[in-house]
Coordinates of N, CA and C in Angstrom, one line a residue:
X1 N 69.4 109.9 100.1 CA 70.8 109.5 99.6 C 70.6 108.8 98.3
X2 N 71.4 109.3 97.3 CA 71.4 108.6 96.0 C 72.9 108.4 95.6
X3 N 73.1 107.2 94.9 CA 74.4 106.9 94.5 C 74.2 106.3 93.1
X4 N 75.0 106.9 92.1 CA 74.9 106.4 90.7 C 76.3 106.1 90.2
X5 N 76.5 104.8 89.9 CA 77.8 104.5 89.4 C 77.9 104.6 87.9
X6 N 79.1 104.8 87.4 CA 79.4 104.8 85.9 C 80.8 104.5 85.7
X7 N 81.1 104.3 84.4 CA 82.5 104.1 84.0 C 82.9 102.7 83.8
X8 N 82.0 101.7 84.0 CA 82.4 100.3 83.8 C 82.6 100.1 82.3
X9 N 83.1 98.9 82.0 CA 83.3 98.5 80.6 C 84.2 97.3 80.5
X10 N 84.6 97.1 79.2 CA 85.5 95.9 78.9 C 86.9 96.4 78.7
X11 N 87.8 95.8 79.4 CA 89.3 96.1 79.2 C 90.1 94.8 79.2
X12 N 91.3 95.0 78.8 CA 92.2 93.8 78.8 C 93.1 93.8 80.0
X13 N 93.6 92.6 80.3 CA 94.4 92.4 81.4 C 95.6 93.4 81.4
X14 N 95.8 94.0 82.6 CA 96.9 95.0 82.7 C 96.5 96.4 82.5
X15 N 95.3 96.6 81.9 CA 94.8 98.0 81.7 C 94.2 98.6 82.9
X16 N 93.9 99.9 82.8 CA 93.3 100.6 83.9 C 91.9 101.1 83.6
X17 N 91.1 101.3 84.6 CA 89.7 101.8 84.5 C 89.4 102.6 85.7
X18 N 88.7 103.7 85.5 CA 88.2 104.5 86.6 C 86.7 104.5 86.7
X19 N 86.2 104.1 87.8 CA 84.7 104.2 88.0 C 84.4 105.5 88.8
X20 N 83.2 106.0 88.6 CA 82.7 107.1 89.3 C 81.4 106.8 90.0
X21 N 81.2 107.4 91.1 CA 80.0 107.3 91.9 C 79.5 108.7 92.2
X22 N 78.4 109.1 91.5 CA 77.8 110.4 91.8 C 76.9 110.3 93.0
X23 N 77.2 111.2 94.0 CA 76.5 111.1 95.3 C 75.6 112.3 95.5
X24 N 74.5 112.2 96.2 CA 73.7 113.3 96.6 C 72.9 112.9 97.9
X25 N 72.5 114.0 98.6 CA 71.7 113.7 99.8 C 72.5 113.5 101.1
X26 N 73.8 113.6 101.0 CA 74.6 113.5 102.3 C 75.9 114.1 102.1
X27 N 76.7 114.2 103.2 CA 78.0 114.8 103.2 C 79.0 113.7 103.5
X28 N 80.1 113.8 102.7 CA 81.2 112.8 102.9 C 81.8 113.0 104.3
X29 N 81.6 114.2 104.9 CA 82.2 114.5 106.2 C 81.6 113.6 107.3
X30 N 80.3 113.1 107.0 CA 79.6 112.3 108.0 C 79.4 110.8 107.7
X31 N 79.7 110.5 106.4 CA 79.4 109.2 105.9 C 80.7 108.4 105.6
X32 N 80.5 107.1 105.6 CA 81.6 106.2 105.1 C 81.2 105.8 103.7
X33 N 82.1 105.7 102.8 CA 81.9 105.3 101.4 C 82.6 104.0 101.1
X34 N 81.9 103.2 100.4 CA 82.6 101.9 100.0 C 82.3 101.5 98.6
X35 N 83.3 100.8 98.0 CA 83.1 100.2 96.7 C 83.1 98.7 97.0
X36 N 82.1 98.0 96.4 CA 82.0 96.6 96.5 C 81.9 96.0 95.2
X37 N 82.2 94.7 95.1 CA 82.0 94.0 93.8 C 81.4 92.6 94.0
X38 N 80.7 92.2 93.0 CA 80.2 90.8 93.1 C 80.3 90.2 91.7
X39 N 81.0 89.1 91.7 CA 81.1 88.2 90.5 C 80.0 87.2 90.5
X40 N 79.6 86.6 89.4 CA 78.6 85.6 89.4 C 79.0 84.4 90.2
X41 N 78.1 84.0 91.1 CA 78.3 82.9 92.0 C 79.2 83.1 93.1
X42 N 79.6 84.4 93.3 CA 80.5 84.7 94.4 C 79.8 85.6 95.4
X43 N 80.4 85.7 96.6 CA 79.9 86.6 97.6 C 80.3 88.0 97.3
X44 N 79.5 89.0 97.7 CA 79.9 90.4 97.5 C 81.1 90.7 98.3
X45 N 82.1 91.4 97.8 CA 83.4 91.7 98.4 C 83.6 93.2 98.4
X46 N 84.1 93.7 99.6 CA 84.4 95.1 99.7 C 85.8 95.3 99.1
X47 N 86.0 96.3 98.2 CA 87.3 96.5 97.6 C 87.9 97.8 98.2
X48 N 87.2 98.7 98.8 CA 87.7 99.9 99.5 C 86.6 100.5 100.3
X49 N 87.0 101.0 101.4 CA 86.1 101.7 102.3 C 86.8 103.0 102.8
X50 N 86.1 104.1 102.8 CA 86.8 105.4 103.1 C 85.9 106.2 104.0
X51 N 86.6 106.7 105.1 CA 85.9 107.6 106.0 C 86.7 108.9 106.0
X52 N 86.1 109.9 105.5 CA 86.7 111.2 105.5 C 86.9 111.8 106.9
X53 N 86.0 111.6 107.8 CA 86.1 112.2 109.1 C 87.2 111.5 109.9
X54 N 87.5 110.2 109.7 CA 88.5 109.5 110.3 C 89.8 109.5 109.5
X55 N 89.7 110.1 108.3 CA 90.9 110.0 107.4 C 91.4 108.6 107.3
X56 N 90.5 107.7 107.2 CA 90.8 106.2 107.2 C 90.4 105.6 105.8
X57 N 91.2 104.8 105.3 CA 90.9 104.1 104.0 C 91.4 102.7 104.2
X58 N 90.5 101.8 103.8 CA 90.8 100.3 104.0 C 90.7 99.6 102.6
X59 N 91.8 98.9 102.3 CA 91.8 98.1 101.1 C 92.1 96.6 101.5
X60 N 91.3 95.7 101.0 CA 91.7 94.3 101.2 C 93.0 93.9 100.4
X61 N 93.6 92.9 100.8 CA 94.9 92.5 100.1 C 94.7 92.2 98.6
X62 N 93.5 91.8 98.2 CA 93.2 91.4 96.8 C 93.4 92.6 95.9
X63 N 93.2 93.8 96.4 CA 93.3 95.0 95.5 C 94.3 96.0 96.0
X64 N 94.9 95.8 97.1 CA 95.9 96.8 97.7 C 97.0 97.0 96.7
X65 N 97.3 98.3 96.5 CA 98.4 98.7 95.6 C 97.9 98.8 94.1
X66 N 96.7 98.4 93.8 CA 96.2 98.5 92.5 C 94.9 99.4 92.4
X67 N 94.1 99.5 93.4 CA 92.9 100.3 93.4 C 93.1 101.5 94.3
X68 N 92.6 102.6 93.9 CA 92.7 103.9 94.7 C 91.4 104.6 94.7
X69 N 90.9 105.0 95.9 CA 89.7 105.8 96.0 C 90.1 107.3 96.1
X70 N 89.2 108.1 95.5 CA 89.4 109.5 95.7 C 88.1 110.2 95.5
X71 N 88.0 111.5 95.7 CA 86.8 112.3 95.5 C 87.1 113.6 94.9
X72 N 86.2 114.2 94.3 CA 86.4 115.6 93.7 C 86.3 116.6 94.8
X73 N 86.7 117.8 94.5 CA 86.9 118.9 95.5 C 85.5 119.2 96.1
X74 N 84.5 119.2 95.4 CA 83.1 119.5 95.9 C 82.6 118.3 96.8
X75 N 83.2 117.2 96.7 CA 82.8 116.0 97.5 C 81.6 115.4 97.1
X76 N 81.2 115.6 95.8 CA 80.0 115.0 95.3 C 80.2 113.7 94.5
X77 N 81.4 113.5 94.0 CA 81.7 112.3 93.2 C 82.9 111.6 93.8
X78 N 82.7 110.3 93.9 CA 83.8 109.4 94.4 C 84.3 108.6 93.3
X79 N 85.6 108.4 93.2 CA 86.2 107.7 92.1 C 86.9 106.4 92.6
X80 N 86.9 105.4 91.8 CA 87.7 104.2 92.1 C 88.6 104.0 90.9
X81 N 89.9 104.3 91.0 CA 90.8 104.0 90.0 C 91.4 102.6 90.1
X82 N 91.3 101.9 89.1 CA 91.7 100.5 89.1 C 92.8 100.3 88.1
X83 N 94.0 99.9 88.6 CA 95.2 99.7 87.7 C 95.5 98.2 87.7
X84 N 96.3 97.9 86.6 CA 96.8 96.5 86.5 C 95.6 95.5 86.7
X85 N 94.6 95.7 85.9 CA 93.4 94.9 86.1 C 93.6 93.4 85.7
X86 N 93.0 92.5 86.4 CA 93.1 91.1 86.2 C 91.8 90.5 85.8
X87 N 91.7 89.3 85.2 CA 90.4 88.7 84.9 C 89.6 88.5 86.1
X88 N 90.3 88.2 87.3 CA 89.5 87.9 88.5 C 88.9 89.2 89.1
X89 N 89.2 90.4 88.5 CA 88.5 91.6 88.9 C 87.2 91.8 88.2
X90 N 86.9 90.9 87.3 CA 85.6 91.0 86.6 C 84.4 90.8 87.6
X91 N 83.5 91.8 87.6 CA 82.4 91.8 88.5 C 81.5 93.0 88.2
X92 N 80.4 93.0 88.9 CA 79.6 94.2 89.0 C 80.1 95.0 90.2
X93 N 80.4 96.3 90.0 CA 80.9 97.1 91.0 C 79.8 98.0 91.5
X94 N 79.7 98.1 92.9 CA 78.7 98.9 93.5 C 79.3 99.9 94.4
X95 N 78.7 101.1 94.5 CA 79.1 102.1 95.4 C 78.1 102.1 96.6
X96 N 78.5 102.3 97.8 CA 77.7 102.2 98.9 C 78.0 103.3 99.9
X97 N 77.0 103.7 100.7 CA 77.3 104.8 101.7 C 76.5 104.5 103.0
X98 N 77.0 105.0 104.1 CA 76.3 104.8 105.4 C 76.8 105.9 106.3
X99 N 75.9 106.3 107.2 CA 76.3 107.2 108.2 C 77.3 106.5 109.1
X100 N 78.5 107.2 109.3 CA 79.6 106.5 110.0 C 79.2 106.1 111.4
X101 N 79.3 104.7 111.6 CA 79.0 104.1 112.9 C 80.1 103.2 113.4
X102 N 81.0 102.9 112.5 CA 82.1 102.0 112.9 C 83.3 102.3 112.0
X103 N 84.5 101.8 112.4 CA 85.7 102.0 111.6 C 85.5 101.6 110.1
X104 N 86.2 102.2 109.2 CA 86.0 101.9 107.8 C 86.4 100.4 107.5
X105 N 87.3 99.9 108.2 CA 87.7 98.5 108.0 C 86.6 97.6 108.3
X106 N 85.8 97.9 109.3 CA 84.6 97.0 109.7 C 83.6 97.0 108.5
X107 N 83.5 98.1 107.9 CA 82.5 98.1 106.8 C 83.0 97.3 105.6
X108 N 84.3 97.3 105.3 CA 84.8 96.5 104.2 C 85.0 95.1 104.5
X109 N 85.2 94.7 105.7 CA 85.4 93.3 106.1 C 84.1 92.5 106.1
X110 N 83.0 93.2 106.0 CA 81.7 92.5 105.9 C 81.4 92.3 104.5
X111 N 80.2 91.7 104.2 CA 79.8 91.6 102.8 C 78.9 92.8 102.4
X112 N 79.1 93.9 103.2 CA 78.4 95.1 102.9 C 77.1 95.3 103.7
X113 N 76.8 94.4 104.6 CA 75.5 94.5 105.3 C 75.4 95.7 106.2
X114 N 76.6 96.3 106.5 CA 76.5 97.5 107.4 C 76.1 98.8 106.6
X115 N 76.1 98.7 105.3 CA 75.7 99.8 104.4 C 74.2 99.9 104.2
X116 N 73.6 101.0 104.4 CA 72.2 101.2 104.2 C 71.9 101.6 102.7
X117 N 72.8 102.3 102.0 CA 72.5 102.9 100.7 C 73.4 102.3 99.7
X118 N 72.8 101.9 98.5 CA 73.6 101.3 97.4 C 73.2 101.9 96.1
X119 N 74.2 101.9 95.2 CA 73.8 102.2 93.8 C 73.4 100.9 93.1
X120 N 73.1 101.1 91.8 CA 72.7 99.9 91.0 C 73.8 99.1 90.4
X121 N 75.0 99.7 90.4 CA 76.2 98.9 90.0 C 76.6 99.2 88.5
X122 N 77.8 98.9 88.2 CA 78.3 99.0 86.9 C 79.2 97.8 86.6
X123 N 79.1 97.3 85.4 CA 79.8 96.0 85.1 C 81.3 96.3 84.6
X124 N 82.2 95.6 85.2 CA 83.6 95.6 84.7 C 84.0 94.2 84.3
X125 N 84.5 94.2 83.1 CA 84.9 92.9 82.5 C 86.3 93.0 82.0
X126 N 87.2 92.1 82.5 CA 88.6 92.1 82.2 C 88.9 90.9 81.4
X127 N 89.3 91.0 80.2 CA 89.6 89.9 79.3 C 91.0 89.5 79.4
X128 N 91.3 88.2 79.3 CA 92.7 87.7 79.4 C 93.4 87.7 78.1

């Protein structure tokens, strides 16, 4: 299983950014995918978790309505579209994957300990 994030950068408040996670070594049909973020000095936070087999997507209140997860037709790339970005969204964003063992909401409500596979992350900085 390999996960490679890209698309991070510096944007201004209110702008949008789309992150990509190139995946290999597994099928989205069997795995749960998550995007997490970690700001300096803060605990890692799940921002979306998606299970294709359950057709279930979980967003925490902090990003609900602003962040959207999607994937390409081939199922090899997962995207995180982030709209109306705020300075508090500044963090390193990580893509994670795990063989589906629990509801998607359980994966996101943790600090990510349920996930076995992680990318190296991409930095998102939102200036005020």
